[in-house]
Amino acid sequence: MATSPSASLAPSAQASANPSARGKNSEPKKQKAEEKKSGEPTAEATRPSWDPKPSASESRLEVPEQSKASQFKLPDTPERQPVLKKAPKTGVSTGKLTKEFPKDAVPVPKATTIVQSSVEKQEKLVFVGVEGRSNSSVEEVLSFYSEHFEQQRWLTTQSEPATGVTQLLGSFGEDSTTVTIRQLSTGATSIVAAGVFEIQE
């Protein structure tokens, strides 16, 4: 049975003629799509657990200011006083001190028997030597020369280069004196002092 063109076009024409009906049919589909979409998890921006901007109530850590470094100052060096202001007369003597022996530079304890003494000059240096015997003990002789070096404000070191021998060294700059002390078998104390001094002329 043949259908007429008007019959086949009737539904489409009816649908186009009634747009409201087509819109109503599409609404349920749109609503289902939205419901399905709303059921899916959505990514949201998360806020950090810490607040980058501290509130006024929060205490802020304060870094203490660094204290200024204390200024280190070396102790004042004592002004050097020359031991010998001029060169004494050179010479060698036995049993006594030379005529111009510098006793202020190389003193000798009291009651000391002089064995020999000498004074020699080389350019600006003066070499002084003396050997003697004393009835004082080794400790007393050490104390005598230690006090002398202290008065001169010299640096002092003590050593024992050999058994029964004590050596005391005092020095400052170019000036120095070495005293060697030992107890003799006779009971006397042997003293040998040798000094080197620079002439400040």
CSV table of C-alpha atoms in Angstrom, one decimal:
chain,number,residue,atom,x,y,z
A,1,MET,CA,0.0,0.0,0.0
A,2,ALA,CA,1.5,3.3,-1.0
A,3,THR,CA,1.8,6.1,1.5
A,4,SER,CA,1.3,9.7,0.6
A,5,PRO,CA,4.1,12.2,1.2
A,6,SER,CA,1.9,14.2,3.4
A,7,ALA,CA,1.6,11.2,5.8
A,8,SER,CA,5.4,10.7,6.1
A,9,LEU,CA,6.0,14.4,6.8
A,10,ALA,CA,3.3,14.6,9.4
A,11,PRO,CA,5.3,13.6,12.5
A,12,SER,CA,8.2,15.9,11.7
A,13,ALA,CA,5.9,18.7,10.8
A,14,GLN,CA,4.1,18.1,14.0
A,15,ALA,CA,7.3,18.1,16.0
A,16,SER,CA,8.5,21.3,14.4
A,17,ALA,CA,5.1,22.8,14.8
A,18,ASN,CA,5.2,22.1,18.5
A,19,PRO,CA,8.6,23.2,19.8
A,20,SER,CA,7.4,23.2,23.4
A,21,ALA,CA,6.8,19.5,23.4
A,22,ARG,CA,10.4,18.9,22.1
A,23,GLY,CA,11.8,21.1,24.8
A,24,LYS,CA,9.9,19.2,27.5
A,25,ASN,CA,11.3,15.9,26.2
A,26,SER,CA,14.9,17.2,26.3
A,27,GLU,CA,14.6,18.6,29.9
A,28,PRO,CA,14.6,15.2,31.6
A,29,LYS,CA,17.8,14.2,29.7
A,30,LYS,CA,19.5,17.5,30.7
A,31,GLN,CA,18.4,17.0,34.3
A,32,LYS,CA,19.8,13.4,34.4
A,33,ALA,CA,23.1,14.6,32.9
A,34,GLU,CA,23.4,17.3,35.6
A,35,GLU,CA,22.6,14.8,38.3
A,36,LYS,CA,25.2,12.4,37.0
A,37,LYS,CA,27.7,15.2,36.7
A,38,SER,CA,27.0,16.4,40.3
A,39,GLY,CA,27.7,12.9,41.6
A,40,GLU,CA,31.3,13.0,40.3
A,41,PRO,CA,34.0,14.3,42.7
A,42,THR,CA,35.1,17.8,41.9
A,43,ALA,CA,38.6,19.3,42.5
A,44,GLU,CA,38.6,22.1,44.9
A,45,ALA,CA,41.5,24.4,45.9
A,46,THR,CA,42.8,23.4,49.3
A,47,ARG,CA,44.0,25.9,51.9
A,48,PRO,CA,47.3,25.2,53.7
A,49,SER,CA,47.0,24.1,57.3
A,50,TRP,CA,49.4,26.9,58.3
A,51,ASP,CA,48.8,30.6,57.9
A,52,PRO,CA,51.6,32.3,56.0
A,53,LYS,CA,50.7,35.5,57.6
A,54,PRO,CA,50.9,35.2,61.4
A,55,SER,CA,48.2,36.9,63.4
A,56,ALA,CA,48.9,39.7,65.8
A,57,SER,CA,48.4,37.4,68.7
A,58,GLU,CA,51.2,35.0,67.6
A,59,SER,CA,54.6,35.8,69.2
A,60,ARG,CA,57.4,36.4,66.7
A,61,LEU,CA,60.8,35.0,67.2
A,62,GLU,CA,63.3,37.8,67.6
A,63,VAL,CA,66.9,37.2,66.8
A,64,PRO,CA,69.1,38.9,69.4
A,65,GLU,CA,71.6,41.4,68.2
A,66,GLN,CA,75.1,40.2,68.0
A,67,SER,CA,77.3,41.8,70.7
A,68,LYS,CA,80.2,43.7,69.4
A,69,ALA,CA,83.5,41.8,69.6
A,70,SER,CA,85.5,42.8,72.5
A,71,GLN,CA,88.6,44.6,71.5
A,72,PHE,CA,91.7,42.7,72.5
A,73,LYS,CA,94.6,44.8,73.5
A,74,LEU,CA,98.1,43.5,74.1
A,75,PRO,CA,99.7,44.6,77.3
A,76,ASP,CA,102.0,47.6,77.0
A,77,THR,CA,105.6,46.6,76.5
A,78,PRO,CA,107.8,48.1,79.1
A,79,GLU,CA,110.1,50.8,77.8
A,80,ARG,CA,113.5,49.3,77.3
A,81,GLN,CA,116.2,50.9,79.5
A,82,PRO,CA,119.8,50.2,78.4
A,83,VAL,CA,121.8,48.3,80.9
A,84,LEU,CA,125.1,49.8,79.7
A,85,LYS,CA,125.0,53.4,78.5
A,86,LYS,CA,128.7,53.3,77.5
A,87,ALA,CA,131.3,50.6,77.1
A,88,PRO,CA,133.5,49.9,80.1
A,89,LYS,CA,137.2,49.5,79.8
A,90,THR,CA,138.1,46.1,78.5
A,91,GLY,CA,140.4,43.8,80.5
A,92,VAL,CA,140.9,40.5,82.3
A,93,SER,CA,141.6,40.0,86.0
A,94,THR,CA,142.4,37.0,88.2
A,95,GLY,CA,141.2,36.9,91.8
A,96,LYS,CA,139.3,40.2,91.5
A,97,LEU,CA,136.9,42.2,89.2
A,98,THR,CA,138.3,44.2,86.4
A,99,LYS,CA,138.8,48.0,86.9
A,100,GLU,CA,135.5,49.0,85.2
A,101,PHE,CA,133.6,45.8,85.7
A,102,PRO,CA,129.8,46.6,85.2
A,103,LYS,CA,128.4,45.3,88.5
A,104,ASP,CA,125.0,46.9,87.7
A,105,ALA,CA,124.8,44.7,84.6
A,106,VAL,CA,126.2,41.5,86.2
A,107,PRO,CA,126.1,41.8,89.9
A,108,VAL,CA,127.9,39.5,92.3
A,109,PRO,CA,126.4,38.3,95.6
A,110,LYS,CA,128.1,39.6,98.8
A,111,ALA,CA,130.8,37.5,100.4
A,112,THR,CA,131.8,36.0,97.0
A,113,THR,CA,135.4,35.1,96.3
A,114,ILE,CA,136.3,36.1,92.7
A,115,VAL,CA,138.2,33.5,90.7
A,116,GLN,CA,138.4,35.6,87.5
A,117,SER,CA,136.6,38.3,85.5
A,118,SER,CA,136.7,39.8,82.1
A,119,VAL,CA,135.2,42.6,79.9
A,120,GLU,CA,135.5,42.6,76.1
A,121,LYS,CA,134.0,44.9,73.5
A,122,GLN,CA,133.1,44.0,69.9
A,123,GLU,CA,131.5,46.8,67.9
A,124,LYS,CA,128.3,47.7,69.8
A,125,LEU,CA,128.3,44.6,72.0
A,126,VAL,CA,130.0,44.2,75.4
A,127,PHE,CA,130.8,40.7,76.8
A,128,VAL,CA,131.1,40.4,80.5
A,129,GLY,CA,132.1,37.4,82.5
A,130,VAL,CA,132.8,36.5,86.1
A,131,GLU,CA,133.5,33.3,88.1
A,132,GLY,CA,133.3,33.1,91.8
A,133,ARG,CA,132.8,31.0,94.9
A,134,SER,CA,130.1,31.7,97.5
A,135,ASN,CA,129.3,30.3,100.9
A,136,SER,CA,125.6,31.0,100.1
A,137,SER,CA,123.4,28.0,99.1
A,138,VAL,CA,122.3,27.3,95.5
A,139,GLU,CA,118.8,28.5,96.4
A,140,GLU,CA,120.1,31.8,97.8
A,141,VAL,CA,122.2,32.5,94.8
A,142,LEU,CA,119.2,31.7,92.5
A,143,SER,CA,117.0,34.1,94.5
A,144,PHE,CA,119.7,36.8,94.2
A,145,TYR,CA,119.9,36.7,90.4
A,146,SER,CA,116.1,36.2,90.0
A,147,GLU,CA,115.5,39.4,91.9
A,148,HIS,CA,118.1,41.2,89.7
A,149,PHE,CA,116.4,40.0,86.5
A,150,GLU,CA,113.0,41.1,87.9
A,151,GLN,CA,114.2,44.5,88.6
A,152,GLN,CA,115.5,44.8,85.1
A,153,ARG,CA,112.1,43.6,83.9
A,154,TRP,CA,113.7,40.8,81.9
A,155,LEU,CA,112.2,37.5,80.8
A,156,THR,CA,113.6,34.7,83.0
A,157,THR,CA,113.9,30.9,82.4
A,158,GLN,CA,115.4,28.3,84.6
A,159,SER,CA,116.7,24.9,83.5
A,160,GLU,CA,119.0,22.0,84.7
A,161,PRO,CA,121.4,21.1,81.8
A,162,ALA,CA,123.1,18.5,83.9
A,163,THR,CA,122.8,16.7,87.3
A,164,GLY,CA,123.4,19.1,90.1
A,165,VAL,CA,123.7,22.1,87.8
A,166,THR,CA,121.1,24.9,87.7
A,167,GLN,CA,121.1,27.5,85.0
A,168,LEU,CA,119.2,30.8,85.0
A,169,LEU,CA,118.7,32.9,81.9
A,170,GLY,CA,117.5,36.5,81.9
A,171,SER,CA,117.1,38.5,78.7
A,172,PHE,CA,115.5,41.5,77.1
A,173,GLY,CA,116.1,42.5,73.5
A,174,GLU,CA,119.8,42.2,72.7
A,175,ASP,CA,120.8,42.1,76.4
A,176,SER,CA,121.1,38.7,78.2
A,177,THR,CA,122.8,37.1,81.1
A,178,THR,CA,123.3,33.4,81.9
A,179,VAL,CA,124.1,32.3,85.4
A,180,THR,CA,125.3,28.7,86.0
A,181,ILE,CA,125.2,27.5,89.6
A,182,ARG,CA,126.3,24.3,91.2
A,183,GLN,CA,127.3,22.9,94.5
A,184,LEU,CA,131.0,22.0,94.9
A,185,SER,CA,132.3,19.0,96.9
A,186,THR,CA,133.8,21.5,99.3
A,187,GLY,CA,130.4,22.8,100.2
A,188,ALA,CA,130.9,26.1,98.4
A,189,THR,CA,128.6,27.3,95.6
A,190,SER,CA,130.2,27.8,92.2
A,191,ILE,CA,128.9,30.9,90.2
A,192,VAL,CA,129.7,31.5,86.6
A,193,ALA,CA,127.9,34.5,85.0
A,194,ALA,CA,128.2,35.6,81.4
A,195,GLY,CA,126.4,38.6,80.0
A,196,VAL,CA,126.0,40.2,76.5
A,197,PHE,CA,124.9,43.8,76.3
A,198,GLU,CA,124.3,46.3,73.5
A,199,ILE,CA,125.7,49.8,73.9
A,200,GLN,CA,123.1,52.6,73.4
A,201,GLU,CA,125.4,55.3,72.2
